[in-house]
mmCIF file of C-alpha atoms in Angstrom:
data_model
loop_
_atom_site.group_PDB
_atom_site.id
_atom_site.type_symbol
_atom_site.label_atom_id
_atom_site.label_comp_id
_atom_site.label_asym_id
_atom_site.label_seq_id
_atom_site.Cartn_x
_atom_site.Cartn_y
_atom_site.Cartn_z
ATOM 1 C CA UNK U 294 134.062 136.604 74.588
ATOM 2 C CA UNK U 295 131.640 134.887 72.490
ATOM 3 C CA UNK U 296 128.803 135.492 74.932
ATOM 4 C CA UNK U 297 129.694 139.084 74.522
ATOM 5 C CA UNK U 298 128.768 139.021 70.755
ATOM 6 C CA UNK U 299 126.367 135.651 70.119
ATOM 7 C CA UNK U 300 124.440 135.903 73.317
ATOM 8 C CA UNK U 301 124.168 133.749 76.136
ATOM 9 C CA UNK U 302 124.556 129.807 75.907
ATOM 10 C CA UNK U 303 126.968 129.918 73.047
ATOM 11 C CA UNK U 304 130.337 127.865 73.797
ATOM 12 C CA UNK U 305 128.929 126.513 76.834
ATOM 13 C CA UNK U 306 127.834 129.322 78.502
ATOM 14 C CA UNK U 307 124.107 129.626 79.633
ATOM 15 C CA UNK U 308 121.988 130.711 82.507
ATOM 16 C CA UNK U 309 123.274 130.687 86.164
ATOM 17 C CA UNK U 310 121.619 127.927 88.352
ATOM 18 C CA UNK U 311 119.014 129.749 90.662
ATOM 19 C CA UNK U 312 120.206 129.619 94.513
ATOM 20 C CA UNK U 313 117.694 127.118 96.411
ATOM 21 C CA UNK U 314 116.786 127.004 100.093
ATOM 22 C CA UNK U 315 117.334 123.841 102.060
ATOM 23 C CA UNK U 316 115.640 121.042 101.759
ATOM 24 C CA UNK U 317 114.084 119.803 104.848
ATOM 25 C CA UNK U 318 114.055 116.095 105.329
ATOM 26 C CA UNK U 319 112.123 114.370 107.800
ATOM 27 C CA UNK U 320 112.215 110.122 107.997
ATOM 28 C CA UNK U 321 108.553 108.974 109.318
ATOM 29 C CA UNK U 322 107.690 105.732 110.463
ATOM 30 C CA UNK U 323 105.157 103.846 108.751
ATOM 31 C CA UNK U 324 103.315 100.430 109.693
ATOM 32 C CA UNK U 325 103.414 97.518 107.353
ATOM 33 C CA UNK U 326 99.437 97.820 106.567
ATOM 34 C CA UNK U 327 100.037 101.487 106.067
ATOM 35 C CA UNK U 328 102.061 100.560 102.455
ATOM 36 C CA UNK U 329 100.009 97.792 101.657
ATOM 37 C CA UNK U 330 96.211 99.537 102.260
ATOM 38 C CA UNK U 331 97.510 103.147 101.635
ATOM 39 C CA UNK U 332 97.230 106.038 104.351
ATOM 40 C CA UNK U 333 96.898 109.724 104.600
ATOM 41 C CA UNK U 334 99.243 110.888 107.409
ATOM 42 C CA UNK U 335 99.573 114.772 108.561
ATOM 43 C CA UNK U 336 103.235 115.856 109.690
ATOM 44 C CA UNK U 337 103.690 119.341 110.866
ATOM 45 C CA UNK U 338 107.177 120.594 110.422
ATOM 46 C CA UNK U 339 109.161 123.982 111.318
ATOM 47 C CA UNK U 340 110.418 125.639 108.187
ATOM 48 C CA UNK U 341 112.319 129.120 107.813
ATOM 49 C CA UNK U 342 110.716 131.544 105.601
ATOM 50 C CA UNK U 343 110.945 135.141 104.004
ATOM 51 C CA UNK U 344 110.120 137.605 107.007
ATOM 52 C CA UNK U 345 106.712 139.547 106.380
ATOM 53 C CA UNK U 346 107.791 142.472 108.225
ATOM 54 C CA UNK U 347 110.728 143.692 106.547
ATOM 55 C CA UNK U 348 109.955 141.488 103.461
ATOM 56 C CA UNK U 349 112.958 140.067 103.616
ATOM 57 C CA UNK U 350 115.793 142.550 103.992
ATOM 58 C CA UNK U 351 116.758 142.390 107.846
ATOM 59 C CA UNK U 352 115.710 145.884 108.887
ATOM 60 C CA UNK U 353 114.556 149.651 107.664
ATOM 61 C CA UNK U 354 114.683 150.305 103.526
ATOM 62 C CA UNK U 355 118.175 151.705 103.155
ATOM 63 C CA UNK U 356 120.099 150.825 106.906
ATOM 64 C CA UNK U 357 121.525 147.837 105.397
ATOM 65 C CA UNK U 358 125.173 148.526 104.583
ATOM 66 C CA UNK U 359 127.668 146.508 103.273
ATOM 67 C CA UNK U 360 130.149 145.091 105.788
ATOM 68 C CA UNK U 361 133.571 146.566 105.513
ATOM 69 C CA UNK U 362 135.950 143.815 107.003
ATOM 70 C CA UNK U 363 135.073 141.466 104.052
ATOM 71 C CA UNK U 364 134.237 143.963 101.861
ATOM 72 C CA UNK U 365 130.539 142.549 101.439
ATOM 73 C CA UNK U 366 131.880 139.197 100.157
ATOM 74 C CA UNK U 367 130.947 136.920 104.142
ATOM 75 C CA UNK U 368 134.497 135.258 103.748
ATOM 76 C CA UNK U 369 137.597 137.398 105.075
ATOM 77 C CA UNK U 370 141.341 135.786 104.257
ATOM 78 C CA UNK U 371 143.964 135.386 106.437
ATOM 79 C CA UNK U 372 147.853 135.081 105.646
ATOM 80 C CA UNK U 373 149.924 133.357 107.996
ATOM 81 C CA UNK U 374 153.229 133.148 107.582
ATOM 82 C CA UNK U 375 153.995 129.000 107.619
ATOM 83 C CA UNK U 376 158.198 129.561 106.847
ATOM 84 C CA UNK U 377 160.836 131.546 105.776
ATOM 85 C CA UNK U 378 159.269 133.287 102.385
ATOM 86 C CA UNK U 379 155.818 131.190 102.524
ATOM 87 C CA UNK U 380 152.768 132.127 103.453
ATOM 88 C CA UNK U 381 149.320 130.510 103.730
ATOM 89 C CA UNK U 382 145.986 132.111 102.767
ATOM 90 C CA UNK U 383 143.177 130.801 103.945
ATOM 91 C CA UNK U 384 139.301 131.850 104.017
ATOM 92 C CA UNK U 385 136.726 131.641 106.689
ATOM 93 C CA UNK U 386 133.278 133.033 107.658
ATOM 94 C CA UNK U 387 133.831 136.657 108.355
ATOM 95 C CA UNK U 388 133.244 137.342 112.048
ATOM 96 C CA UNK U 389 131.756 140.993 112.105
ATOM 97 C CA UNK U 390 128.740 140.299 109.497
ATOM 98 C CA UNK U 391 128.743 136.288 110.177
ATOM 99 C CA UNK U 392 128.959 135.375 106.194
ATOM 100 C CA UNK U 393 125.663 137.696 105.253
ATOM 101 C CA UNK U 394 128.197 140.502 103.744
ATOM 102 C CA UNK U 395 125.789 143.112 105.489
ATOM 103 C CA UNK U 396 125.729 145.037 108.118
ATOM 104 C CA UNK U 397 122.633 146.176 109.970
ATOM 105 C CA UNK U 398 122.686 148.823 113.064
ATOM 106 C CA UNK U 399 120.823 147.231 116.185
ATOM 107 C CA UNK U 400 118.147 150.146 116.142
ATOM 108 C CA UNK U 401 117.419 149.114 112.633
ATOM 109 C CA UNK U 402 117.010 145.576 112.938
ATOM 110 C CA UNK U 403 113.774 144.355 112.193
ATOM 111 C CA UNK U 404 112.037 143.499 115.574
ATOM 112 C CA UNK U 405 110.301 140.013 114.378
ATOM 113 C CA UNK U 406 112.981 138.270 113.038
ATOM 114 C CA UNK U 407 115.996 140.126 114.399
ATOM 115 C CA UNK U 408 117.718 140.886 110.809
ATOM 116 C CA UNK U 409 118.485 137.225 110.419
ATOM 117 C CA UNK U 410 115.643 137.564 106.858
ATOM 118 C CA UNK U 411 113.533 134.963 107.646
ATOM 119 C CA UNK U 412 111.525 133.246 110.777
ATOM 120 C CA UNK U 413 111.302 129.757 111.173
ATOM 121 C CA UNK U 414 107.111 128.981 110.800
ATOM 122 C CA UNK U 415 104.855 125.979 111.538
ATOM 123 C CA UNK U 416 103.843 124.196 108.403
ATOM 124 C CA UNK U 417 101.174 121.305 108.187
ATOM 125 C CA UNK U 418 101.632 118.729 105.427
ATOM 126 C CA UNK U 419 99.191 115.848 104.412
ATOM 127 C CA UNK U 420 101.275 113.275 103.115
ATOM 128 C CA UNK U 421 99.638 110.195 100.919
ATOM 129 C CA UNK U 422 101.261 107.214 101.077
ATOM 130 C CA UNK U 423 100.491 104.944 98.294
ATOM 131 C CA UNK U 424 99.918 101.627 97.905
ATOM 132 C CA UNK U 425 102.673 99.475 97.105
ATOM 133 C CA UNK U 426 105.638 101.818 98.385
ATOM 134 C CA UNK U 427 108.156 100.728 100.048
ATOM 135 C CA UNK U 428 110.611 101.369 102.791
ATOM 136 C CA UNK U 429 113.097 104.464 102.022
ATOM 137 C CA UNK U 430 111.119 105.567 99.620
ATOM 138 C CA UNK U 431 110.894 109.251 98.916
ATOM 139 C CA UNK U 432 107.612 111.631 99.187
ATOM 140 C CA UNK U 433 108.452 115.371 97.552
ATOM 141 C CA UNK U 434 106.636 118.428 98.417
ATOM 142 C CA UNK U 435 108.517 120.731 95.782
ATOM 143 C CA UNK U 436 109.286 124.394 97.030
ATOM 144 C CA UNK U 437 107.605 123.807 100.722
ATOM 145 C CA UNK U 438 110.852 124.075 102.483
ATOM 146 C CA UNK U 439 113.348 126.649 103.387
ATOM 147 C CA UNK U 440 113.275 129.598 101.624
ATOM 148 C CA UNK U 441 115.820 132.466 101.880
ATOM 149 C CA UNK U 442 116.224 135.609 100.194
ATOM 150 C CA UNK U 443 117.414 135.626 96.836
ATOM 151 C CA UNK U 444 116.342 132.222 96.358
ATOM 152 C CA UNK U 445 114.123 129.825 95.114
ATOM 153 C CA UNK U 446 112.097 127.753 98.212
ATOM 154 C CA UNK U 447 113.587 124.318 98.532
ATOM 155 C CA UNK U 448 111.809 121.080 98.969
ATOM 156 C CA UNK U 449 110.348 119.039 101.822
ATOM 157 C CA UNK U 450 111.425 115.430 101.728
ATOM 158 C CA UNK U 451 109.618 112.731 103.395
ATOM 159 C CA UNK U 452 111.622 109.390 103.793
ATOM 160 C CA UNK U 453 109.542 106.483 104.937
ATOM 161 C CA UNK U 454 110.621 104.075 107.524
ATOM 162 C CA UNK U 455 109.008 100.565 107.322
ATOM 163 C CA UNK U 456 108.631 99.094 111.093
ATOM 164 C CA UNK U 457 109.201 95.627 111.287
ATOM 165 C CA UNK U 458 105.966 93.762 111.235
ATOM 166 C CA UNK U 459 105.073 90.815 113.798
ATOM 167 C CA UNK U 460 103.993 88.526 110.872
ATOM 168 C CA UNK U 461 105.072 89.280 107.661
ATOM 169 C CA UNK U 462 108.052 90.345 106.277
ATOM 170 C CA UNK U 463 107.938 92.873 103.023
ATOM 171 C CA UNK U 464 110.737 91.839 100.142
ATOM 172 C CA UNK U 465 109.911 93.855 97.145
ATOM 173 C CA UNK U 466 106.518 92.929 95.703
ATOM 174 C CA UNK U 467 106.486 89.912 98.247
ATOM 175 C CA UNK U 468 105.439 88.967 101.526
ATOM 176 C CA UNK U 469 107.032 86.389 103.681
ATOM 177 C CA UNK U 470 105.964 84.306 106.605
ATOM 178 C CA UNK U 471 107.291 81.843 108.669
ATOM 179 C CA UNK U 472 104.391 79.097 109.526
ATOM 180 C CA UNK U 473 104.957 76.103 112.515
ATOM 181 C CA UNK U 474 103.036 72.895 111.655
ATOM 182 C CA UNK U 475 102.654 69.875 113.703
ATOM 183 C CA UNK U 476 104.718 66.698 112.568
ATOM 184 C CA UNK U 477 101.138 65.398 112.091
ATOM 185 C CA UNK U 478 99.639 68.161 110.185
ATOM 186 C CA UNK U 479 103.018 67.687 107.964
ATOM 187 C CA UNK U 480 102.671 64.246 107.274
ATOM 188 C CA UNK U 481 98.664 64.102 107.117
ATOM 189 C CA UNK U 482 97.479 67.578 106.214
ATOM 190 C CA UNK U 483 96.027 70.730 107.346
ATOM 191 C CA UNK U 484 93.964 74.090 106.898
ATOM 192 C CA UNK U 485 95.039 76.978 108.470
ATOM 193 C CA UNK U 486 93.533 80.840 108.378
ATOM 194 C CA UNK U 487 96.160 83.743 107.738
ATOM 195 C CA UNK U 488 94.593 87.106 108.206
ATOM 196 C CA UNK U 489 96.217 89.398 105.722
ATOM 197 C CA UNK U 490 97.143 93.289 105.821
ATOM 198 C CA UNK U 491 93.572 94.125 104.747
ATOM 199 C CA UNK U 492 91.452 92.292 107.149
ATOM 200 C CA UNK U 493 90.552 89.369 105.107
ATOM 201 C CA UNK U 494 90.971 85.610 106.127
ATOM 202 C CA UNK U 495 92.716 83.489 103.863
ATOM 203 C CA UNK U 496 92.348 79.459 104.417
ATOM 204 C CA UNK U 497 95.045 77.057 102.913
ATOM 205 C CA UNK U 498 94.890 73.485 102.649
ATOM 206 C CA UNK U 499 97.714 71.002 102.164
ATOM 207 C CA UNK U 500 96.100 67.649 101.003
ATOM 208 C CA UNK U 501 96.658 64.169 103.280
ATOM 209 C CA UNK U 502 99.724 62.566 101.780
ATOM 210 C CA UNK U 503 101.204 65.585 100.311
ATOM 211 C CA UNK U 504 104.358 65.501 103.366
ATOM 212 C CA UNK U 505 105.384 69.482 104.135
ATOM 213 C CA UNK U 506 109.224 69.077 104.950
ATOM 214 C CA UNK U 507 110.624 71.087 107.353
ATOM 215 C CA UNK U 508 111.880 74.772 106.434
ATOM 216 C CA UNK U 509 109.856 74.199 103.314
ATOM 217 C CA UNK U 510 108.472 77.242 101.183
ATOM 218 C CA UNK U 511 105.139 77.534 99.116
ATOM 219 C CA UNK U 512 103.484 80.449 98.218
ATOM 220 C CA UNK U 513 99.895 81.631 97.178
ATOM 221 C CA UNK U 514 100.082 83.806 94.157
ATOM 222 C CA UNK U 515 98.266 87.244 93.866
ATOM 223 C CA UNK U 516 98.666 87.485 98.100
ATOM 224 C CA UNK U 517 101.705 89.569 98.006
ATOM 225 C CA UNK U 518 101.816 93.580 98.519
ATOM 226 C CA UNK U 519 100.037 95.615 95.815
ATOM 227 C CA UNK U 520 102.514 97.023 93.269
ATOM 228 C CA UNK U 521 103.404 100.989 93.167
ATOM 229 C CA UNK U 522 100.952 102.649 91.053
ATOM 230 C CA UNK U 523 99.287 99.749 89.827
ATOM 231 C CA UNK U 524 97.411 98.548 92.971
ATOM 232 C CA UNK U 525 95.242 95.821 91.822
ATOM 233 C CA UNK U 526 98.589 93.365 90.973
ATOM 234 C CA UNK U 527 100.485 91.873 93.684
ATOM 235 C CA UNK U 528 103.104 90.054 94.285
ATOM 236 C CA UNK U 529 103.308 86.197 95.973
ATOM 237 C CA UNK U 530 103.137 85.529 99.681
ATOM 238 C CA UNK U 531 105.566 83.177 100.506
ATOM 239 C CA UNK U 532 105.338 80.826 103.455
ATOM 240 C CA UNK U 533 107.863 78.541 105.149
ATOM 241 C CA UNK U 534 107.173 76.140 106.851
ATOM 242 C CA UNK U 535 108.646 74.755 110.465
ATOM 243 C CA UNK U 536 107.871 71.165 111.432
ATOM 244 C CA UNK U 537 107.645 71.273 115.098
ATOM 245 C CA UNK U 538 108.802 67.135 116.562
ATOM 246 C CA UNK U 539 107.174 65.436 118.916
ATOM 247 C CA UNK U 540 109.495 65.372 121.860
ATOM 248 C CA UNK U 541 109.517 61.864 122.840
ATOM 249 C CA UNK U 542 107.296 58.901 121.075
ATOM 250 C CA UNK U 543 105.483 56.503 123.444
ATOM 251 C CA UNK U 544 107.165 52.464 122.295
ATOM 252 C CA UNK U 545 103.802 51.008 122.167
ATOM 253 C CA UNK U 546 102.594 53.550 118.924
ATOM 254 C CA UNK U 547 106.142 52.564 117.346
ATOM 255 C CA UNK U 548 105.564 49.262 115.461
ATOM 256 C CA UNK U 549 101.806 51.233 113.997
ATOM 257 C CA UNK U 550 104.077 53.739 113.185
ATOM 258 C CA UNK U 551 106.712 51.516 111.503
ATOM 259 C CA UNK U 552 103.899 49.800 109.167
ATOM 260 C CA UNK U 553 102.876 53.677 108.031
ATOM 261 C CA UNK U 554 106.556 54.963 107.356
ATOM 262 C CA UNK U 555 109.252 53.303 104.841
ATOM 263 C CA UNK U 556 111.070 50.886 105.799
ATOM 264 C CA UNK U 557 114.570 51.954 107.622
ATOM 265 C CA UNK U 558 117.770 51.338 105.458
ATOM 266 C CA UNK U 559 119.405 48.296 106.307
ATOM 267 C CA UNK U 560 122.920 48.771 107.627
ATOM 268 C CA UNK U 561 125.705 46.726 108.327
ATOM 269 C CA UNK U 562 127.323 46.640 111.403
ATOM 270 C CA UNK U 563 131.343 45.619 111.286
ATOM 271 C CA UNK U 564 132.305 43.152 114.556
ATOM 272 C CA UNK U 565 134.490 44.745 115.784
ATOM 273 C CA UNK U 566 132.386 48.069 116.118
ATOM 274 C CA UNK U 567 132.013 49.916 118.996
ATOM 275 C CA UNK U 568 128.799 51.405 120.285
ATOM 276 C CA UNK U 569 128.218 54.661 121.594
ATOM 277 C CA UNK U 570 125.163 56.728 123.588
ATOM 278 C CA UNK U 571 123.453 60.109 121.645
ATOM 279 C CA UNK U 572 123.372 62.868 124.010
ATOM 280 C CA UNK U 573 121.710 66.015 123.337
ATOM 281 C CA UNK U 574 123.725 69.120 123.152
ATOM 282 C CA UNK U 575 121.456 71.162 124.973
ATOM 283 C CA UNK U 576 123.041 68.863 128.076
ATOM 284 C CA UNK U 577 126.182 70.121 127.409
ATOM 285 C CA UNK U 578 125.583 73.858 127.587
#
């Protein structure tokens, strides 16, 4: 009523929402290196659009009719009769026109794409992946997917899928590693070389007499994966550490050994204790 006199979009009412095609989505694996360096990947995809031919209308200019079982509407309703006085209407797909609402004689069809409207066509994409994104992340090609009549195109979505990486491990602007060290290197230092996602070599150090503990983390600042859209800050790669022992210790290196380490904690032993042999639970298994 007030539309009637004020014009649309007064009292709520406004502009219908445009019909859309599909969107196509399509996940693609990506390598680790290929979000922290940046890549240019090309996808080629099967997409339906408008028919050249019969530009969209099934068949001949004027041999579309509209379908008289559902009365052009693609949904026919049923009653069924459920009890004594009650019936049950429900709605399906109509069956004759297949939910189109049209009808189109066989000699009128259009001979490319059958009167279904549209073909499905081979489309090439180049899709940038940026530095810094990260797994599940979302790549948008607005109005390059299916497009039917009537409608507006809808959009090609690209989700990424991070594969899991035989070094590092990507956690948000992070990287994480996992580093096995000698007991030696542990207790008397070390340099290693990490090669990172971009080729270079990285050397760390950890001083003599700084002691690395077992399933202990450091980190080198500035190492981590390049942020999204601002590329030249990253995040911290974080290492942990795993202290591989010595299986066995030969006795006569014990007592040098005993002079280096402190002292053990001194321990009193009740007389009437009992003592016991340590076996190792791998034995057991």
């Amino acid at each position: 009523f007030f539309e009637k006199f004020f014009g649309p979009g007064f009292g709520g009412g406004g502009r219908r929402r445009e019909r859309r095609g599909k969107d196509v989505v399509h996940q693609m694996s990506v390598q680790l290196e290929e979000l922290y360096n940046g890549a240019t990947r090309k996808l080629a995809l099967q997409k339906s659009v408008i028919c050249d031919k019969c530009e969209g209308r099934g068949g001949k200019k004027g041999a579309i009719e509209k379908c008289m079982q559902c009365r052009g509407s693609g949904v026919e309703t049923r009653v069924q009769q459920i009890g004594p006085g009650l019936v049950q209407h429900t709605e399906q797909v109509c069956r004759k026109c297949l939910g189109t609402g049209e009808m189109i004689s066989e000699k009128d069809r259009c001979k490319q794409c059958n009167g279904r409207k549209t073909v499905r066509e081979r489309k090439v994409l180049e899709v940038h992946i940026e530095k810094g994104m990260r797994d599940g992340q979302k790549i948008i090609f607005n109005g390059e997917g299916d497009h039917e009549p009537d409608s507006q195109p809808g959009d090609i979505i690209i989700l990424l899928d991070e594969k899991e990486h035989s070094t590092f491990v990507h956690a948000g602007t992070d990287l994480m590693m996992k580093m096995p060290i000698q007991l030696v290197e542990a207790l008397c230092g070390f340099e290693r070389v990490i090669k990172t996602l971009d080729d270079r070599d990285l050397v760390i150090r950890s001083k003599p007499g700084d002691v690395v503990k077992h399933e202990m983390t450091k980190c080198v600042m500035e190492e981590g994966m390049p942020l999204y859209k601002n590329p030249l800050e990253k995040g911290r790669l974080i290492i942990q550490f795993e202290v591989i022992f010595p299986p066995t210790i030969p006795l006569t290196v014990i007592p040098t050994l005993e002079q280096c380490l402190p002292p053990r904690p001194e321990v009193t032993i009740p007389l009437d204790a009992e003592t016991v042999e340590l076996v190792s639970t791998c034995n057991l298994c």
